[in-house]
Amino acid sequence: MAAIGKLAGVSQVTVSRALSHPEKVSPDTLKRIREAIEVTGFVPNALAGALSSRRTQLITALIPTMTNIVYASLLHSFSDIMRSYGYQIMLSETGFDPDMEEQLVATLLSRRPDGILLWGLQHTASTRRMLLNADIPVVEVWDLTETPIDCSVGFSQFDAGQAVARFAHERGYRRAATVNTSDVRTLTRRDGFISRFTELSGMPVLSIDTPAGAPTLGQGRAALRELIDRRGFSDGVIFCGSDQFAHGLLIEAQTRGLRIPEDIAVVGFGDQDFAADTEPALTTVRVDRADLGDRAARALLERIEGTSDTPEAVIDVGFTLIPRGSA
Amino acid sequence: MAAIGKLAGVSQVTVSRALSHPEKVSPDTLKRIREAIEVTGFVPNALAGALSSRRTQLITALIPTMTNIVYASLLHSFSDIMRSYGYQIMLSETGFDPDMEEQLVATLLSRRPDGILLWGLQHTASTRRMLLNADIPVVEVWDLTETPIDCSVGFSQFDAGQAVARFAHERGYRRAATVNTSDVRTLTRRDGFISRFTELSGMPVLSIDTPAGAPTLGQGRAALRELIDRRGFSDGVIFCGSDQFAHGLLIEAQTRGLRIPEDIAVVGFGDQDFAADTEPALTTVRVDRADLGDRAARALLERIEGTSDTPEAVIDVGFTLIPRGSA
DNA sequence: GTGAAAGCGCTAACAA
DNA sequence: TTGTTAGCGCTTTCAC
């Protein structure tokens, strides 16, 4: 910057001003400074700027994994908004592990992010303490809680499960099963479904759990084989924790010559891009992930930039049941 | 740090040493320093450290989009390796747009990353110039080139297309079509297929292009309708730029009562997690994305840490044709 | 509108 | 093994 200043015949400070507050510099000097920058190919050092101003324009995002479209698409819209406000994203994956999350928070806090995005509500005590001490805006997404670390944007997993149970019962299904990854978040949803369905129909609900991680079509197919061949499930509705599972069930059912939804009905979760194009089209629950990412970004921005004196702490984005052909 | 030093009865520098080079500090002082850190909850400021040492431990990754598993899974393994060496990832999406990439490089360079990951070979002149000036290790992944900015890890798209053409011809298919997103990378692959297939069979190849972006199952279904209903394609093999498309073709074909592979044969690309579980299972081209991310990370690390005096500039990870039931 | 001075919180080089 | 000194390249404050 000093070099640029010399070229433009001004001091280093004026160059700094030209970059951060161009309106405070006369048009003439501004022009000379810009020319000098152009000529030299000067790239300012954001590190030094951040150290001095105590604002890094950096956001830390911790998601379970980026190889699942659910997490990726939320982050996608979140990043878009953040970037448009001049913030960059530092991304790390927790692999569904709160201890890993704790370790990452400890490391990443040393980079002094202006804000943090966390997935879900399951954090270690130490994570909470560090975050509180750091006094940084935090947004927890996906699940909803009345007692967030700072603020929470999402929907009630339990309610979503209940809504599917109500829908299934209204459609006349009397027997039910669920297929889920064994991740706390999807299990809460499953429990909502089971409790409500049992209450309505008086029948027990069969459950299949797969390991936490990315749900696959193959696991969905295997789950249906398991349900039919070994668990004695012969007809009714199956509520899946993910559209991938549901699609797998559809394929396995067709391969076995089962009719959908007459013999087996299937409900997915997520309304992913393929859900409307399966055969038959998949009945599922839509969560507007783009909207969720968007709202999370804005909630964080409000806190960082202090644009609102009464920022909302809990934002419910809801969900929508989308009836199609599979149930 | 000075405060920690005071608590432990040493100078600020010794605290710094205890954190970065604990072996250079006596066990006794080390213990006192660690206690002081524990008590106060002190979190070092990596910004100041980076400014002073000129090493940020930060890697910039620019990928087209994270909502596509192909990009996400490569980045996943890349990040894993990088993180295990103490580097953090700053992620941004270019949306397949070289101008966007240029803008991002300009911004992100100001954070002084220790290395950069770029997707593909299509960069603006200005991007190249900035990167060269910055004198930072750069790795270009996916496509291969003999003249990388710095180094390149990937496979030949053209060769992959040719390999599929050879395979299809050997299997006895005499007519062919392709379905692709109109992105430079997949088009090179398509061109390899077309040139080779035409050469072998003497027949022209029909092509369908969809907009650049995430390929969907629905687009695959639509493509088959287009080919059959409007382009007069009645039998032969269809080479898809993505497994999503291929899966869509499978579903559409079955809905129409077409036999696979007798009436229509389908070859996908990517060997995604569902490819082995479609009905019939999908013949596709496997690219080991985890290995690719891994090799890219190691190539970058070699350059950053100067561990090898003769780092390879071009690393071909190849591809494998996986014959299954669909072709 | 512009500049001088001080300092952000660390690391590097050297000295003790 | 430990401490002193001198920056890293900016922003902030205050004066002109």
XYZ file of C-alpha atoms (C1' of nucleotides) in Angstrom:
686
model
C 0.000 0.000 0.000
C 2.869 2.321 0.760
C 4.252 1.582 -2.701
C 0.910 2.364 -4.319
C 0.812 5.583 -2.340
C 4.234 6.591 -3.580
C 3.165 5.964 -7.169
C 0.010 8.002 -6.730
C 1.741 10.718 -4.752
C -0.209 10.157 -1.541
C 0.343 8.419 1.782
C -0.370 4.799 2.586
C -3.404 5.793 4.652
C -5.065 7.430 1.702
C -4.677 4.258 -0.311
C -6.365 2.350 2.472
C -9.185 4.867 2.452
C -9.548 4.704 -1.307
C -10.143 0.984 -0.959
C -12.484 0.904 2.028
C -14.210 4.290 1.889
C -13.761 5.655 -1.636
C -16.320 8.387 -0.960
C -13.934 9.968 1.530
C -11.236 10.492 -1.081
C -11.267 13.145 -3.805
C -12.168 11.828 -7.265
C -8.813 12.937 -8.562
C -6.618 11.050 -6.072
C -8.973 8.108 -6.289
C -8.312 7.909 -9.996
C -4.526 8.060 -9.566
C -4.639 5.397 -6.872
C -6.765 3.085 -8.996
C -4.369 3.479 -11.884
C -1.436 2.614 -9.666
C -3.238 -0.476 -8.406
C -4.040 -1.508 -11.961
C -0.437 -1.059 -13.096
C 1.152 -2.930 -10.229
C -1.461 -5.665 -9.868
C -1.578 -4.916 -6.164
C -3.727 -7.270 -4.071
C -4.550 -5.963 -0.585
C -3.835 -8.210 2.376
C -7.154 -9.021 4.018
C -5.333 -10.676 6.908
C -3.715 -7.458 8.025
C -6.978 -5.637 7.526
C -8.854 -8.147 9.630
C -6.267 -8.064 12.381
C -6.489 -4.333 12.568
C -10.244 -3.898 12.192
C -11.254 -6.999 14.126
C -13.606 -8.037 11.369
C -12.637 -11.020 9.253
C -15.656 -11.183 6.911
C -15.369 -14.912 7.424
C -18.148 -17.320 8.358
C -17.539 -20.825 9.649
C -20.041 -23.453 8.510
C -20.090 -26.879 10.147
C -22.259 -29.447 8.405
C -22.439 -33.229 8.860
C -21.200 -33.950 5.322
C -21.275 -32.214 1.971
C -21.878 -35.439 0.054
C -25.575 -35.325 0.873
C -27.680 -32.985 -1.202
C -29.778 -31.992 1.809
C -26.815 -30.403 3.543
C -25.202 -29.185 0.343
C -28.247 -27.379 -0.995
C -28.891 -25.525 2.242
C -25.272 -24.458 2.374
C -25.478 -23.443 -1.256
C -28.145 -20.814 -0.675
C -26.584 -19.784 2.636
C -23.239 -19.140 0.946
C -24.856 -17.220 -1.867
C -26.394 -14.692 0.468
C -23.291 -14.466 2.596
C -21.058 -13.912 -0.388
C -23.310 -11.193 -1.698
C -22.701 -9.368 1.565
C -18.939 -9.785 1.263
C -18.493 -12.762 3.569
C -16.512 -15.878 2.705
C -17.341 -19.384 3.954
C -14.938 -21.674 5.764
C -16.431 -25.119 5.469
C -15.814 -28.176 7.603
C -17.576 -31.496 7.990
C -18.398 -32.975 11.370
C -19.329 -36.425 10.101
C -22.361 -36.470 12.464
C -19.969 -36.490 15.424
C -20.360 -33.891 18.216
C -16.791 -34.505 19.409
C -15.470 -33.790 15.949
C -17.603 -30.666 15.955
C -16.084 -29.587 19.244
C -12.582 -30.045 17.915
C -13.392 -28.078 14.776
C -14.969 -25.237 16.719
C -11.838 -24.991 18.847
C -9.604 -24.777 15.793
C -11.806 -22.534 13.738
C -12.435 -20.036 16.505
C -8.769 -19.118 16.296
C -9.494 -17.676 12.857
C -11.924 -15.267 14.430
C -14.953 -15.827 12.195
C -17.621 -13.120 12.310
C -20.305 -15.799 12.595
C -20.898 -19.534 12.786
C -23.412 -21.895 11.219
C -24.048 -25.148 13.075
C -26.203 -28.066 11.987
C -28.722 -29.399 14.470
C -28.884 -28.983 18.201
C -26.635 -31.726 19.439
C -23.454 -30.049 20.694
C -21.070 -30.893 23.507
C -20.996 -28.779 26.650
C -17.512 -27.645 25.742
C -18.667 -26.516 22.305
C -21.393 -24.419 23.886
C -18.993 -22.892 26.369
C -16.439 -21.953 23.711
C -19.123 -20.400 21.550
C -20.582 -18.425 24.419
C -17.133 -17.201 25.481
C -16.249 -16.204 21.948
C -19.350 -14.020 21.904
C -19.914 -14.611 18.192
C -23.283 -14.820 16.450
C -24.270 -18.472 15.972
C -27.121 -19.897 13.936
C -28.288 -23.475 14.404
C -30.166 -24.831 11.405
C -32.513 -27.702 10.528
C -33.922 -28.635 13.929
C -35.836 -26.110 15.948
C -35.412 -25.358 19.634
C -36.808 -22.860 22.056
C -33.397 -22.523 23.695
C -30.826 -21.924 20.970
C -27.218 -20.964 21.697
C -27.989 -17.763 19.844
C -30.624 -18.333 17.181
C -32.238 -21.276 15.462
C -33.766 -21.652 11.984
C -35.549 -24.844 11.004
C -38.651 -26.884 11.568
C -39.969 -29.406 14.068
C -38.845 -32.908 13.122
C -41.369 -34.371 15.503
C -44.269 -32.452 13.986
C -43.226 -33.501 10.493
C -43.350 -37.153 11.525
C -46.764 -36.654 13.079
C -48.082 -34.942 9.961
C -47.054 -37.909 7.832
C -48.751 -40.290 10.273
C -51.978 -38.302 10.069
C -51.806 -38.270 6.279
C -51.150 -42.027 6.109
C -54.034 -42.760 8.425
C -56.411 -40.578 6.457
C -55.463 -42.402 3.287
C -56.569 -45.566 4.985
C -53.298 -47.334 5.680
C -53.555 -49.436 8.822
C -50.080 -50.922 9.001
C -46.815 -49.005 8.850
C -43.037 -49.242 8.917
C -40.182 -46.746 8.916
C -36.721 -46.733 7.354
C -34.159 -44.305 8.757
C -30.507 -43.550 9.228
C -29.656 -43.715 12.903
C -29.009 -40.006 13.236
C -30.677 -38.128 16.078
C -32.431 -35.726 13.767
C -34.138 -38.304 11.597
C -34.976 -40.416 14.637
C -36.943 -37.593 16.218
C -38.994 -37.436 13.045
C -39.490 -41.179 13.090
C -40.644 -41.046 16.691
C -43.198 -38.390 15.812
C -44.530 -40.681 13.124
C -44.600 -43.798 15.273
C -46.281 -42.241 18.280
C -48.983 -40.634 16.193
C -49.589 -43.582 13.901
C -49.864 -45.994 16.804
C -52.267 -43.650 18.522
C -54.464 -43.447 15.409
C -54.422 -47.031 14.232
C -53.603 -48.946 17.361
C -51.034 -50.946 15.432
C -47.310 -51.210 16.236
C -44.893 -49.768 13.678
C -41.887 -51.700 12.385
C -38.565 -49.827 12.202
C -35.391 -50.310 10.233
C -32.272 -48.294 11.025
C -29.260 -47.926 8.761
C -25.915 -46.481 9.862
C -25.641 -42.672 10.007
C -24.232 -41.263 6.788
C -25.438 -40.746 3.249
C -28.622 -42.755 2.640
C -28.499 -44.790 -0.567
C -30.923 -46.339 -2.989
C -29.344 -49.710 -2.335
C -30.061 -49.446 1.391
C -33.670 -48.658 0.511
C -33.962 -51.783 -1.598
C -32.372 -53.866 1.141
C -34.759 -52.391 3.702
C -37.802 -53.515 1.743
C -36.389 -57.018 1.364
C -35.765 -57.097 5.098
C -39.272 -55.875 5.889
C -41.010 -58.335 3.617
C -38.793 -61.411 3.843
C -37.813 -61.325 7.476
C -40.106 -58.964 9.342
C -43.373 -60.150 7.880
C -44.487 -56.815 6.529
C -46.916 -57.543 3.720
C -48.917 -54.407 3.095
C -49.210 -50.838 4.356
C -47.278 -47.626 4.251
C -43.543 -47.149 4.697
C -42.228 -43.779 5.830
C -38.617 -43.189 4.821
C -36.171 -40.732 6.346
C -34.915 -39.803 2.912
C -36.099 -39.782 -0.701
C -33.146 -42.004 -1.617
C -34.480 -44.750 0.579
C -37.965 -44.244 -0.782
C -36.775 -44.482 -4.360
C -34.973 -47.704 -3.509
C -38.179 -49.134 -2.062
C -40.045 -48.192 -5.229
C -37.533 -50.016 -7.410
C -37.407 -53.081 -5.203
C -41.205 -53.248 -5.051
C -41.491 -53.077 -8.821
C -38.839 -55.722 -9.284
C -40.929 -57.969 -7.054
C -44.070 -57.192 -8.984
C -45.722 -55.366 -6.104
C -48.203 -52.644 -6.940
C -47.675 -49.166 -5.578
C -49.475 -47.795 -3.696
C -52.009 -50.668 -3.556
C -49.694 -53.278 -2.036
C -47.028 -51.070 -0.584
C -47.272 -47.308 -0.173
C -44.159 -45.193 0.181
C -43.546 -41.733 1.650
C -40.139 -40.092 1.343
C -38.572 -37.066 2.936
C -36.909 -34.063 1.330
C -38.623 -33.681 -2.045
C -35.343 -33.983 -3.871
C -35.021 -33.146 -7.537
C -35.890 -36.673 -8.648
C -38.951 -37.163 -6.417
C -41.482 -35.932 -8.986
C -39.982 -38.126 -11.717
C -39.888 -41.565 -10.143
C -42.424 -44.177 -11.232
C -44.850 -43.688 -9.628
C -44.007 -40.168 -8.511
C -42.971 -39.992 -4.882
C -45.181 -38.712 -2.099
C -42.838 -36.848 0.175
C -42.300 -33.978 2.598
C -40.831 -30.818 1.198
C -38.533 -28.647 3.231
C -37.574 -25.541 1.355
C -33.831 -25.839 1.840
C -33.016 -22.803 -0.247
C -35.339 -20.713 1.907
C -33.845 -22.249 5.019
C -30.306 -21.332 3.964
C -31.477 -17.899 3.023
C -33.210 -17.240 6.343
C -30.249 -18.597 8.274
C -27.926 -16.244 6.408
C -30.143 -13.248 7.064
C -30.540 -14.125 10.729
C -26.772 -14.279 11.067
C -26.253 -11.039 9.143
C -28.730 -9.210 11.369
C -26.697 -10.234 14.376
C -23.292 -9.522 12.865
C -24.120 -6.144 11.444
C -26.573 -5.217 14.175
C -29.154 -4.093 11.633
C -32.057 -5.121 13.815
C -32.373 -4.266 17.487
C -34.762 -7.170 18.116
C -33.589 -10.050 15.953
C -35.798 -13.145 16.084
C -34.223 -16.041 17.952
C -36.399 -18.855 16.616
C -37.495 -19.031 12.987
C -39.801 -21.847 11.921
C -39.684 -22.466 8.169
C -42.174 -25.329 8.319
C -42.624 -28.172 5.852
C -45.195 -29.289 3.281
C -46.536 -32.724 2.552
C -46.558 -33.312 -1.204
C -49.000 -36.084 -2.164
C -48.046 -37.800 -5.407
C -48.599 -41.332 -6.674
C -46.657 -43.476 -4.226
C -48.947 -43.124 -1.213
C -0.594 -14.261 25.037
C 1.130 -11.718 27.206
C -1.541 -12.308 29.851
C -0.956 -16.069 29.698
C 2.754 -15.410 30.049
C 2.215 -13.289 33.116
C 0.111 -16.040 34.691
C 2.755 -18.651 33.942
C 5.645 -16.412 34.908
C 7.229 -16.276 31.444
C 7.314 -13.877 28.514
C 4.817 -13.714 25.693
C 7.278 -15.292 23.256
C 7.581 -18.396 25.353
C 3.834 -18.820 25.242
C 3.971 -18.578 21.463
C 6.689 -21.204 21.435
C 4.766 -23.496 23.747
C 1.940 -23.455 21.236
C 3.865 -23.824 17.969
C 7.010 -25.687 19.047
C 6.302 -27.316 22.397
C 9.496 -29.384 22.122
C 11.546 -26.209 22.465
C 10.081 -25.391 25.859
C 10.954 -27.097 29.134
C 8.312 -29.566 30.338
C 7.868 -27.547 33.477
C 7.057 -24.186 31.853
C 5.002 -25.996 29.259
C 2.827 -27.382 31.995
C 2.347 -23.995 33.659
C 1.503 -22.399 30.334
C -1.029 -25.075 29.493
C -2.684 -24.634 32.848
C -2.919 -20.910 32.337
C -4.489 -21.460 28.925
C -6.952 -23.913 30.402
C -7.939 -21.545 33.189
C -8.435 -18.506 30.997
C -9.957 -20.254 27.994
C -7.444 -18.469 25.808
C -7.867 -18.949 22.052
C -4.848 -17.881 19.982
C -5.411 -15.504 17.107
C -4.498 -17.324 13.920
C -4.860 -14.106 11.957
C -1.977 -12.451 13.725
C 0.046 -15.619 13.434
C -0.593 -15.849 9.708
C 0.265 -12.203 9.165
C 3.536 -12.643 10.927
C 4.571 -16.022 9.563
C 3.169 -15.535 6.056
C 1.471 -18.891 6.219
C -2.297 -18.952 6.549
C -2.907 -22.716 6.537
C -5.827 -21.851 4.322
C -6.721 -23.464 0.998
C -9.136 -21.941 -1.488
C -11.313 -24.422 -3.383
C -13.344 -23.258 -6.376
C -15.839 -25.789 -7.679
C -18.745 -25.362 -10.117
C -21.374 -26.194 -7.507
C -21.587 -28.215 -4.324
C -25.088 -29.469 -5.073
C -23.712 -32.111 -7.407
C -22.302 -35.209 -5.787
C -19.483 -35.416 -8.324
C -17.994 -32.150 -7.151
C -18.947 -32.645 -3.534
C -17.375 -36.073 -3.163
C -14.083 -35.025 -4.665
C -13.979 -32.017 -2.377
C -14.878 -34.252 0.539
C -11.777 -36.403 0.242
C -9.645 -33.400 -0.672
C -10.731 -31.580 2.492
C -10.155 -34.626 4.621
C -6.508 -34.883 3.661
C -5.997 -31.154 3.878
C -7.532 -30.944 7.309
C -5.387 -33.788 8.566
C -2.378 -31.650 7.636
C -3.763 -28.643 9.480
C -5.210 -26.761 6.535
C -8.694 -25.297 6.400
C -10.802 -24.988 3.261
C -12.388 -21.803 1.992
C -15.050 -22.906 -0.430
C -16.691 -20.950 -3.223
C -18.856 -21.918 -6.169
C -18.221 -20.643 -9.682
C -21.530 -21.798 -11.158
C -19.677 -23.047 -14.286
C -18.802 -19.443 -15.112
C -15.148 -18.483 -15.787
C -15.905 -14.806 -15.139
C -17.330 -15.642 -11.758
C -14.221 -17.694 -11.118
C -12.037 -14.727 -12.009
C -13.903 -12.485 -9.618
C -13.621 -15.044 -6.831
C -9.914 -15.563 -7.383
C -9.385 -11.812 -7.160
C -11.246 -11.621 -3.849
C -9.879 -14.775 -2.318
C -6.273 -14.017 -3.168
C -6.461 -11.160 -0.693
C -6.795 -13.752 2.062
C -3.437 -15.154 1.078
C -4.316 -18.854 0.783
C -1.386 -21.258 0.845
C -2.821 -23.113 -2.128
C -5.719 -23.171 -4.581
C -7.875 -25.912 -6.051
C -9.519 -25.136 -9.385
C -11.998 -27.273 -11.315
C -11.269 -27.901 -14.964
C -9.025 -26.053 -17.349
C -11.244 -23.256 -18.550
C -9.975 -20.071 -16.907
C -9.863 -16.477 -18.094
C -6.531 -14.908 -19.042
C -6.838 -12.597 -16.081
C -7.352 -15.518 -13.702
C -4.173 -17.135 -14.978
C -2.217 -13.918 -14.664
C -3.351 -13.314 -11.067
C -2.509 -16.857 -10.098
C 0.912 -16.710 -11.706
C 1.648 -13.362 -10.034
C 0.526 -14.624 -6.672
C 3.042 -17.427 -6.965
C 0.839 -19.853 -5.069
C 0.598 -23.604 -5.684
C -2.455 -24.363 -7.827
C -3.990 -27.713 -8.644
C -6.461 -28.118 -11.502
C -8.647 -31.190 -11.131
C -10.935 -33.355 -13.279
C -9.678 -32.618 -16.792
C -6.121 -33.349 -17.710
C -3.754 -31.061 -19.606
C -0.126 -31.137 -20.573
C 0.161 -27.441 -19.799
C -1.320 -26.807 -16.353
C -1.007 -23.489 -14.525
C 0.935 -25.427 -11.929
C -0.247 -29.022 -11.750
C -3.172 -31.050 -12.975
C -4.865 -34.167 -11.591
C -7.591 -35.916 -13.544
C -8.258 -38.009 -16.607
C -8.797 -37.513 -20.306
C -12.463 -36.787 -21.025
C -11.904 -37.453 -24.702
C -10.364 -40.873 -24.065
C -13.224 -41.806 -21.761
C -15.728 -41.012 -24.512
C -13.730 -43.089 -26.978
C -13.553 -46.028 -24.594
C -17.327 -46.066 -24.259
C -17.685 -45.950 -28.052
C -15.377 -48.938 -28.431
C -17.268 -50.854 -25.784
C -20.644 -50.065 -27.366
C -19.427 -51.132 -30.773
C -18.030 -54.393 -29.437
C -21.357 -55.149 -27.827
C -22.903 -54.889 -31.248
C -24.799 -51.606 -31.040
C -24.908 -49.936 -34.427
C -26.887 -46.803 -33.642
C -26.142 -44.345 -30.881
C -27.185 -41.140 -29.178
C -25.780 -38.966 -26.384
C -27.366 -36.917 -23.605
C -25.253 -34.231 -21.960
C -25.259 -30.988 -20.081
C -23.754 -28.270 -22.220
C -20.663 -27.875 -20.094
C -17.272 -27.885 -21.817
C -16.027 -30.830 -19.817
C -18.839 -33.215 -20.606
C -18.879 -32.048 -24.227
C -15.276 -33.090 -24.740
C -16.248 -36.538 -23.527
C -19.216 -36.604 -25.848
C -17.054 -35.616 -28.777
C -14.660 -38.468 -28.013
C -17.609 -40.843 -28.096
C -19.112 -39.462 -31.274
C -15.907 -39.379 -33.286
C -14.983 -42.909 -32.353
C -18.434 -44.394 -32.714
C -18.946 -42.819 -36.112
C -15.570 -44.108 -37.207
C -16.413 -47.644 -36.073
C -20.015 -47.946 -37.204
C -20.239 -45.408 -39.985
C -23.475 -44.113 -38.471
C -24.158 -40.552 -37.283
C -24.810 -40.048 -33.594
C -27.781 -38.064 -32.281
C -27.092 -35.568 -29.471
C -29.219 -33.931 -26.830
C -27.879 -31.073 -24.727
C -29.418 -29.801 -21.517
C -28.455 -26.542 -19.798
C -25.270 -26.580 -17.682
C -26.029 -27.269 -14.046
C -27.078 -30.225 -11.962
C -28.294 -33.039 -14.232
C -31.624 -34.488 -13.111
C -33.542 -37.687 -13.512
C -36.414 -35.716 -15.007
C -34.168 -34.332 -17.743
C -33.095 -37.896 -18.501
C -36.690 -39.002 -18.937
C -37.435 -36.003 -21.129
C -34.378 -36.749 -23.239
C -35.573 -40.261 -24.035
C -38.997 -38.955 -24.984
C -37.365 -36.409 -27.254
C -35.134 -39.022 -28.864
C -37.904 -41.496 -29.532
C -40.864 -39.260 -30.254
C -39.196 -36.479 -32.162
C -35.782 -37.575 -33.303
C -36.715 -40.983 -34.594
C -34.363 -42.953 -32.401
C -35.785 -46.448 -32.112
C -33.004 -48.740 -30.971
C -29.340 -48.628 -30.039
C -27.166 -47.337 -27.234
C -27.430 -44.016 -25.427
C -24.353 -42.598 -23.705
C -25.225 -40.182 -20.905
C -22.974 -37.539 -19.388
C -24.224 -38.426 -15.935
C -25.723 -41.360 -14.063
C -28.724 -39.201 -13.182
C -29.620 -38.881 -16.833
C -29.044 -42.580 -17.373
C -31.310 -43.496 -14.482
C -33.998 -41.244 -15.926
C -33.722 -43.025 -19.269
C -34.075 -46.378 -17.537
C -37.266 -45.301 -15.800
C -38.763 -43.734 -18.903
C -37.922 -46.797 -20.974
C -39.580 -49.099 -18.471
C -42.647 -46.914 -18.284
C -42.917 -47.252 -22.052
C -42.496 -50.989 -21.887
C -39.131 -50.974 -23.659
C -36.698 -53.743 -22.848
C -33.248 -52.856 -21.586
C -30.731 -53.479 -23.043
C -32.465 -55.248 -25.961
C -34.443 -52.268 -27.269
C -32.512 -49.438 -25.712
C -29.102 -49.765 -24.068
C -27.906 -47.144 -21.613
C -24.426 -46.157 -20.431
C -24.013 -43.625 -17.642
C -21.074 -41.707 -16.289
C -19.763 -41.460 -12.735
C -20.703 -44.741 -11.083
C -22.637 -42.958 -8.394
C -23.822 -44.758 -5.309
C -27.116 -45.777 -6.888
C -25.697 -47.083 -10.180
C -25.352 -50.698 -9.043
C -28.901 -50.738 -7.638
C -31.001 -49.488 -10.513
C -33.137 -51.964 -12.447
C -31.351 -53.188 -14.487
C -28.053 -52.175 -12.924
C -26.355 -49.358 -14.763
C -23.383 -49.829 -17.052
C -21.258 -46.797 -16.409
C -17.785 -45.284 -16.231
C -16.182 -45.127 -12.831
C -13.899 -42.288 -11.873
C -12.489 -42.750 -8.429
C -13.392 -39.354 -7.052
C -12.074 -40.081 -3.586
C -8.725 -41.039 -5.054
C -8.802 -37.955 -7.249
C -9.397 -35.661 -4.280
C -6.732 -37.458 -2.363
C -4.119 -37.162 -5.097
C -4.992 -33.524 -5.667
C -4.492 -32.798 -1.978
C -1.152 -34.567 -1.901
C 0.036 -32.836 -5.053
C -0.804 -29.488 -3.484
C 0.818 -30.379 -0.167
C 4.024 -31.416 -1.912
C 4.196 -27.980 -3.470
C 3.237 -26.021 -0.380
C 5.546 -27.792 1.986
C 8.252 -28.439 -0.573
C 8.513 -32.078 0.485
C 9.413 -33.249 -2.992
C 12.059 -31.608 -5.164
C 10.506 -32.988 -8.343
C 6.736 -32.903 -7.889
C 4.764 -34.394 -10.760
C 2.902 -31.812 -12.824
C 0.411 -34.115 -14.507
C -1.292 -36.978 -12.702
C -3.613 -39.230 -14.675
C -6.035 -41.113 -12.413
C -7.736 -42.841 -15.314
C -11.241 -44.313 -15.436
C -12.842 -47.751 -15.583
C -15.760 -48.970 -17.621
C -18.114 -50.977 -15.412
C -20.323 -53.280 -17.479
C -23.593 -54.112 -15.744
C -27.035 -54.937 -17.062
C -28.067 -51.801 -18.919
C -25.754 -52.112 -21.932
C -9.508 15.753 1.884
C -5.207 14.091 3.720
C -1.423 12.497 6.881
C 1.187 11.023 11.299
C 1.224 7.947 14.951
C -0.170 3.983 17.355
C -1.313 -0.603 17.534
C -4.024 -5.182 16.141
C -1.524 -10.199 18.242
C 1.340 -12.805 16.710
C 6.409 -15.008 14.676
C 11.362 -14.672 13.301
C 15.936 -13.658 14.186
C 19.125 -13.056 17.219
C 21.131 -12.671 21.739
C 21.734 -14.139 26.393
C 15.699 -22.904 27.509
C 14.270 -18.209 27.506
C 13.880 -13.170 26.354
C 14.481 -8.824 23.408
C 13.639 -6.519 19.323
C 11.581 -5.746 15.146
C 8.325 -6.229 12.114
C 3.933 -8.542 9.255
C 0.295 -4.776 6.389
C -3.307 -3.007 7.425
C -7.210 0.358 10.233
C -8.207 3.741 13.703
C -7.881 8.050 15.853
C -6.879 12.467 15.834
C -4.778 16.437 14.001
C -4.190 19.568 10.205
